mmCIF file of C-alpha atoms and ligand atoms in Angstrom:
data_model
loop_
_atom_site.group_PDB
_atom_site.id
_atom_site.type_symbol
_atom_site.label_atom_id
_atom_site.label_comp_id
_atom_site.label_asym_id
_atom_site.label_seq_id
_atom_site.Cartn_x
_atom_site.Cartn_y
_atom_site.Cartn_z
ATOM 1 C CA MET A 1 107.117 55.330 99.226
ATOM 2 C CA THR A 2 108.085 58.687 97.809
ATOM 3 C CA HIS A 3 105.799 61.673 98.041
ATOM 4 C CA ILE A 4 107.165 64.528 95.958
ATOM 5 C CA LEU A 5 106.267 68.163 96.495
ATOM 6 C CA HIS A 6 106.867 69.734 93.085
ATOM 7 C CA VAL A 7 107.051 73.532 93.057
ATOM 8 C CA ASP A 8 107.662 75.844 90.099
ATOM 9 C CA ALA A 9 108.422 79.531 90.493
ATOM 10 C CA SER A 10 109.114 80.790 86.974
ATOM 11 C CA ALA A 11 106.818 83.562 85.812
ATOM 12 C CA ARG A 12 106.959 81.933 82.397
ATOM 13 C CA GLY A 13 104.886 78.983 81.283
ATOM 14 C CA GLY A 14 105.751 76.902 78.246
ATOM 15 C CA ASP A 15 109.055 78.666 77.535
ATOM 16 C CA SER A 16 110.415 78.092 81.022
ATOM 17 C CA HIS A 17 113.554 75.967 81.237
ATOM 18 C CA SER A 18 113.275 75.441 84.995
ATOM 19 C CA ARG A 19 109.725 74.111 84.558
ATOM 20 C CA LEU A 20 110.885 71.840 81.736
ATOM 21 C CA ILE A 21 113.661 70.229 83.768
ATOM 22 C CA SER A 22 111.831 70.094 87.108
ATOM 23 C CA GLY A 23 108.965 68.387 85.253
ATOM 24 C CA GLU A 24 111.350 65.915 83.626
ATOM 25 C CA LEU A 25 112.855 65.052 87.008
ATOM 26 C CA VAL A 26 109.415 64.353 88.487
ATOM 27 C CA ALA A 27 108.398 62.316 85.418
ATOM 28 C CA ALA A 28 111.628 60.280 85.536
ATOM 29 C CA TRP A 29 111.122 59.630 89.239
ATOM 30 C CA LYS A 30 107.565 58.408 88.643
ATOM 31 C CA GLU A 31 108.757 56.153 85.844
ATOM 32 C CA ALA A 32 111.420 54.650 88.123
ATOM 33 C CA GLN A 33 109.059 54.397 91.116
ATOM 34 C CA PRO A 34 105.459 54.187 89.844
ATOM 35 C CA ASP A 35 103.950 54.350 93.334
ATOM 36 C CA THR A 36 105.354 57.870 93.796
ATOM 37 C CA THR A 37 102.720 60.465 94.636
ATOM 38 C CA VAL A 38 103.051 64.126 93.695
ATOM 39 C CA THR A 39 101.653 67.381 95.038
ATOM 40 C CA TYR A 40 102.130 70.305 92.677
ATOM 41 C CA ARG A 41 102.257 74.009 93.506
ATOM 42 C CA ASP A 42 102.693 76.636 90.799
ATOM 43 C CA LEU A 43 104.107 79.680 92.590
ATOM 44 C CA GLY A 44 104.846 81.401 89.292
ATOM 45 C CA HIS A 45 101.162 81.722 88.505
ATOM 46 C CA GLN A 46 99.823 82.314 92.003
ATOM 47 C CA ASP A 47 99.650 85.290 94.307
ATOM 48 C CA ILE A 48 101.486 84.401 97.479
ATOM 49 C CA PRO A 49 100.662 86.997 100.152
ATOM 50 C CA TYR A 50 103.372 89.284 101.493
ATOM 51 C CA VAL A 51 103.967 89.397 105.212
ATOM 52 C CA SER A 52 101.562 91.993 106.611
ATOM 53 C CA GLU A 53 101.040 93.391 110.097
ATOM 54 C CA PRO A 54 97.863 91.318 110.731
ATOM 55 C CA PHE A 55 99.689 88.213 109.453
ATOM 56 C CA ILE A 56 102.493 88.746 111.967
ATOM 57 C CA TYR A 57 100.050 89.048 114.879
ATOM 58 C CA ALA A 58 98.099 86.022 113.643
ATOM 59 C CA MET A 59 101.296 83.952 113.442
ATOM 60 C CA TYR A 60 102.205 84.711 117.037
ATOM 61 C CA THR A 61 98.722 84.202 118.487
ATOM 62 C CA PRO A 62 98.249 80.708 119.974
ATOM 63 C CA PRO A 63 95.820 78.716 117.776
ATOM 64 C CA ALA A 64 93.168 78.509 120.521
ATOM 65 C CA ALA A 65 93.096 82.314 120.791
ATOM 66 C CA GLN A 66 93.055 83.080 117.056
ATOM 67 C CA THR A 67 90.058 84.904 115.655
ATOM 68 C CA PRO A 68 88.322 83.541 112.527
ATOM 69 C CA GLU A 69 90.000 86.409 110.581
ATOM 70 C CA GLN A 70 93.426 85.378 111.857
ATOM 71 C CA LYS A 71 92.774 81.735 110.988
ATOM 72 C CA ALA A 72 91.789 82.807 107.483
ATOM 73 C CA LEU A 73 94.972 84.894 107.145
ATOM 74 C CA LEU A 74 97.075 81.898 108.139
ATOM 75 C CA ALA A 75 95.211 79.373 105.978
ATOM 76 C CA PRO A 76 97.437 79.672 102.860
ATOM 77 C CA SER A 77 100.566 79.433 105.012
ATOM 78 C CA ASP A 78 99.176 76.395 106.861
ATOM 79 C CA GLU A 79 98.382 74.707 103.572
ATOM 80 C CA MET A 80 101.914 75.296 102.242
ATOM 81 C CA VAL A 81 103.455 74.032 105.487
ATOM 82 C CA ASP A 82 101.213 70.929 105.415
ATOM 83 C CA GLU A 83 102.472 70.197 101.894
ATOM 84 C CA LEU A 84 106.094 70.429 103.039
ATOM 85 C CA LEU A 85 105.478 68.194 106.056
ATOM 86 C CA ALA A 86 103.628 65.564 104.004
ATOM 87 C CA ALA A 87 106.284 65.190 101.283
ATOM 88 C CA ASN A 88 109.674 63.538 101.655
ATOM 89 C CA VAL A 89 111.194 64.820 98.414
ATOM 90 C CA TYR A 90 111.038 68.381 97.135
ATOM 91 C CA VAL A 91 111.584 69.234 93.469
ATOM 92 C CA ILE A 92 111.700 72.983 93.003
ATOM 93 C CA GLY A 93 112.205 74.753 89.702
ATOM 94 C CA MET A 94 113.039 78.437 89.715
ATOM 95 C CA PRO A 95 114.796 81.083 87.667
ATOM 96 C CA MET A 96 117.526 83.368 88.917
ATOM 97 C CA TYR A 97 116.038 86.872 88.862
ATOM 98 C CA ASN A 98 118.449 89.724 89.553
ATOM 99 C CA PHE A 99 120.927 87.327 91.131
ATOM 100 C CA GLY A 100 118.499 85.929 93.684
ATOM 101 C CA VAL A 101 115.350 83.866 94.077
ATOM 102 C CA PRO A 102 112.196 85.163 92.338
ATOM 103 C CA GLY A 103 110.200 87.512 94.573
ATOM 104 C CA VAL A 104 107.355 85.016 94.732
ATOM 105 C CA PHE A 105 109.737 82.414 96.141
ATOM 106 C CA LYS A 106 110.820 84.858 98.861
ATOM 107 C CA SER A 107 107.142 85.317 99.711
ATOM 108 C CA TYR A 108 106.820 81.523 99.820
ATOM 109 C CA ILE A 109 109.756 81.376 102.256
ATOM 110 C CA ASP A 110 108.001 83.939 104.452
ATOM 111 C CA GLN A 111 104.876 81.763 104.457
ATOM 112 C CA ILE A 112 106.607 78.474 105.262
ATOM 113 C CA ALA A 113 109.014 79.622 107.987
ATOM 114 C CA ARG A 114 106.588 79.114 110.880
ATOM 115 C CA ALA A 115 107.584 78.919 114.539
ATOM 116 C CA GLY A 116 106.349 75.677 116.009
ATOM 117 C CA ARG A 117 105.502 74.208 112.621
ATOM 118 C CA THR A 118 108.691 74.246 110.516
ATOM 119 C CA PHE A 119 111.196 75.389 113.151
ATOM 120 C CA ASP A 120 111.396 75.217 116.917
ATOM 121 C CA PRO A 121 111.591 78.820 118.200
ATOM 122 C CA ALA A 122 113.241 77.703 121.454
ATOM 123 C CA THR A 123 116.118 75.804 119.869
ATOM 124 C CA TYR A 124 116.100 77.137 116.289
ATOM 125 C CA GLN A 125 116.071 73.536 115.117
ATOM 126 C CA GLY A 126 114.305 72.785 111.846
ATOM 127 C CA LEU A 127 111.210 70.598 111.999
ATOM 128 C CA LEU A 128 111.281 69.385 108.381
ATOM 129 C CA LYS A 129 112.977 66.055 109.028
ATOM 130 C CA ASP A 130 114.319 63.452 106.597
ATOM 131 C CA LYS A 131 113.635 65.479 103.461
ATOM 132 C CA LYS A 132 115.662 65.688 100.269
ATOM 133 C CA ALA A 133 115.462 68.744 98.007
ATOM 134 C CA TYR A 134 116.352 69.057 94.330
ATOM 135 C CA ILE A 135 116.513 72.631 93.119
ATOM 136 C CA VAL A 136 116.501 73.280 89.368
ATOM 137 C CA VAL A 137 117.795 76.790 88.701
ATOM 138 C CA ALA A 138 117.625 78.468 85.281
ATOM 139 C CA HIS A 139 120.037 81.338 84.571
ATOM 140 C CA GLY A 140 120.288 83.524 81.496
ATOM 141 C CA GLY A 141 124.002 84.083 82.136
ATOM 142 C CA GLY A 142 126.698 81.989 83.719
ATOM 143 C CA GLY A 143 129.768 81.811 85.915
ATOM 144 C CA TYR A 144 127.833 81.689 89.198
ATOM 145 C CA GLY A 145 129.401 78.469 90.489
ATOM 146 C CA PRO A 146 132.083 78.017 93.168
ATOM 147 C CA GLY A 147 135.350 79.653 92.117
ATOM 148 C CA GLN A 148 133.796 81.248 89.035
ATOM 149 C CA ALA A 149 133.799 84.920 88.082
ATOM 150 C CA ARG A 150 130.256 85.700 89.284
ATOM 151 C CA GLU A 151 130.189 83.459 92.341
ATOM 152 C CA ALA A 152 129.781 86.496 94.615
ATOM 153 C CA TYR A 153 126.714 87.611 92.606
ATOM 154 C CA ASN A 154 124.944 84.350 93.369
ATOM 155 C CA LEU A 155 122.493 85.238 96.132
ATOM 156 C CA LEU A 156 120.168 82.400 95.172
ATOM 157 C CA VAL A 157 122.150 79.376 96.352
ATOM 158 C CA PRO A 158 123.004 80.875 99.784
ATOM 159 C CA THR A 159 119.361 81.904 100.272
ATOM 160 C CA VAL A 160 118.016 78.453 99.487
ATOM 161 C CA ARG A 161 120.708 76.595 101.450
ATOM 162 C CA THR A 162 120.375 78.880 104.496
ATOM 163 C CA VAL A 163 116.590 78.907 104.676
ATOM 164 C CA PHE A 164 116.057 75.230 103.918
ATOM 165 C CA GLY A 165 118.910 74.314 106.292
ATOM 166 C CA PHE A 166 117.263 76.398 109.012
ATOM 167 C CA LEU A 167 114.006 74.523 108.455
ATOM 168 C CA GLY A 168 115.840 71.189 108.690
ATOM 169 C CA VAL A 169 116.402 70.402 105.018
ATOM 170 C CA THR A 170 120.160 70.015 104.714
ATOM 171 C CA ASP A 171 120.219 67.458 101.898
ATOM 172 C CA VAL A 172 119.929 69.822 98.931
ATOM 173 C CA GLU A 173 121.112 69.112 95.390
ATOM 174 C CA PHE A 174 121.136 71.784 92.695
ATOM 175 C CA ILE A 175 120.633 71.202 88.999
ATOM 176 C CA ASN A 176 122.063 74.359 87.470
ATOM 177 C CA LEU A 177 121.135 75.444 83.971
ATOM 178 C CA GLU A 178 123.399 78.327 82.963
ATOM 179 C CA ASN A 179 123.766 80.470 79.827
ATOM 180 C CA LEU A 180 120.220 79.894 78.637
ATOM 181 C CA ASN A 181 119.978 83.275 76.881
ATOM 182 C CA GLN A 182 121.853 81.689 73.985
ATOM 183 C CA SER A 183 121.245 79.818 70.777
ATOM 184 C CA ASP A 184 119.762 76.329 70.776
ATOM 185 C CA GLU A 185 123.252 74.984 69.936
ATOM 186 C CA VAL A 186 124.674 76.468 73.139
ATOM 187 C CA LYS A 187 121.680 75.355 75.179
ATOM 188 C CA ALA A 188 121.625 71.737 73.951
ATOM 189 C CA PRO A 189 124.613 70.467 76.001
ATOM 190 C CA ILE A 190 123.389 72.373 79.085
ATOM 191 C CA LEU A 191 120.018 70.604 78.943
ATOM 192 C CA ALA A 192 121.749 67.299 78.123
ATOM 193 C CA ALA A 193 123.929 67.625 81.257
ATOM 194 C CA ALA A 194 120.821 68.261 83.369
ATOM 195 C CA ARG A 195 119.199 65.141 81.893
ATOM 196 C CA GLU A 196 122.298 63.100 82.774
ATOM 197 C CA GLN A 197 122.063 64.420 86.333
ATOM 198 C CA ILE A 198 118.387 63.386 86.418
ATOM 199 C CA LYS A 199 119.321 59.851 85.292
ATOM 200 C CA LYS A 200 121.804 59.594 88.162
ATOM 201 C CA ILE A 201 119.260 60.932 90.651
ATOM 202 C CA VAL A 202 116.579 58.404 89.793
ATOM 203 C CA SER A 203 118.908 55.406 89.294
HETATM 204 C C1 FMN B 1 113.400 89.824 85.739
HETATM 205 C C2 FMN B 1 114.518 88.933 85.280
HETATM 206 C C3 FMN B 1 115.727 88.974 85.933
HETATM 207 C C4 FMN B 1 116.764 88.131 85.536
HETATM 208 N N1 FMN B 1 117.948 88.152 86.225
HETATM 209 C C5 FMN B 1 118.940 87.305 85.869
HETATM 210 C C6 FMN B 1 120.168 87.274 86.597
HETATM 211 O O1 FMN B 1 120.362 87.977 87.589
HETATM 212 N N2 FMN B 1 121.125 86.424 86.174
HETATM 213 C C7 FMN B 1 120.959 85.593 85.116
HETATM 214 O O2 FMN B 1 121.867 84.825 84.806
HETATM 215 N N3 FMN B 1 119.804 85.592 84.411
HETATM 216 C C8 FMN B 1 118.800 86.423 84.756
HETATM 217 N N4 FMN B 1 117.608 86.405 84.074
HETATM 218 C C9 FMN B 1 117.420 85.399 83.009
HETATM 219 C C10 FMN B 1 116.641 84.210 83.532
HETATM 220 O O3 FMN B 1 117.263 83.639 84.675
HETATM 221 C C11 FMN B 1 116.556 83.162 82.434
HETATM 222 O O4 FMN B 1 115.802 83.710 81.365
HETATM 223 C C12 FMN B 1 115.909 81.869 82.905
HETATM 224 O O5 FMN B 1 115.910 80.945 81.851
HETATM 225 C C13 FMN B 1 114.483 82.098 83.386
HETATM 226 O O6 FMN B 1 113.958 80.905 83.913
HETATM 227 P P1 FMN B 1 112.816 80.104 83.126
HETATM 228 O O7 FMN B 1 113.439 79.689 81.810
HETATM 229 O O8 FMN B 1 112.513 78.932 83.989
HETATM 230 O O9 FMN B 1 111.667 81.024 82.939
HETATM 231 C C14 FMN B 1 116.575 87.251 84.443
HETATM 232 C C15 FMN B 1 115.339 87.227 83.779
HETATM 233 C C16 FMN B 1 114.324 88.059 84.181
HETATM 234 C C17 FMN B 1 112.995 88.007 83.467
#
């Protein structure tokens, strides 16, 4: 049975293209496999804490020695890690902001990269096993793909591939939506191509 962790990171709501397509992928999956369960996390409309000094000390204190304050500091991180461990498919929608992941997604990364929970600090092996990730990325511009003019500007794909790979998630497929700051006529084939990709994914 599939358990999807669906995450959105756009700051926008109804106008967001990454939310639209990530939502369509989850809906198509549920239609194809009705017993699919879904956990949803809306990073775009949530405050994810930054790494702070107390958080660092809490993270590296063995659970039995943690104070109630430290446990409380780690609670959001633990919850996000639990979600990742429980799901076997990740569907993540996010915009490209200033060539990289949205700041809130970087904060999410800092919450989920946990020694002993999502990676083994002795071996640097990832502990998220047998997961598949689909990453829907919305871009206002274009040319960020391999061999294209702005490939070197694309800090988002290397960030996601490196961090998820480190945590054990090496099976990552991107659904790229480029040139969205354009007319509906320009956008239509871009969204249509994403929908074709979704059909292939769920078939
Ligand atoms: C703060 C900010 C930074 C952005 N930086 C980029 C960028 O570096 N490259 C790009 O192609 N588009 C950029 N855009 C455009 C967004 O990626 C585009 O509007 C996208 O559709 C947003 O995702 P959403 O539709 O899911 O909200 C930026 C938009 C904002 C608001």
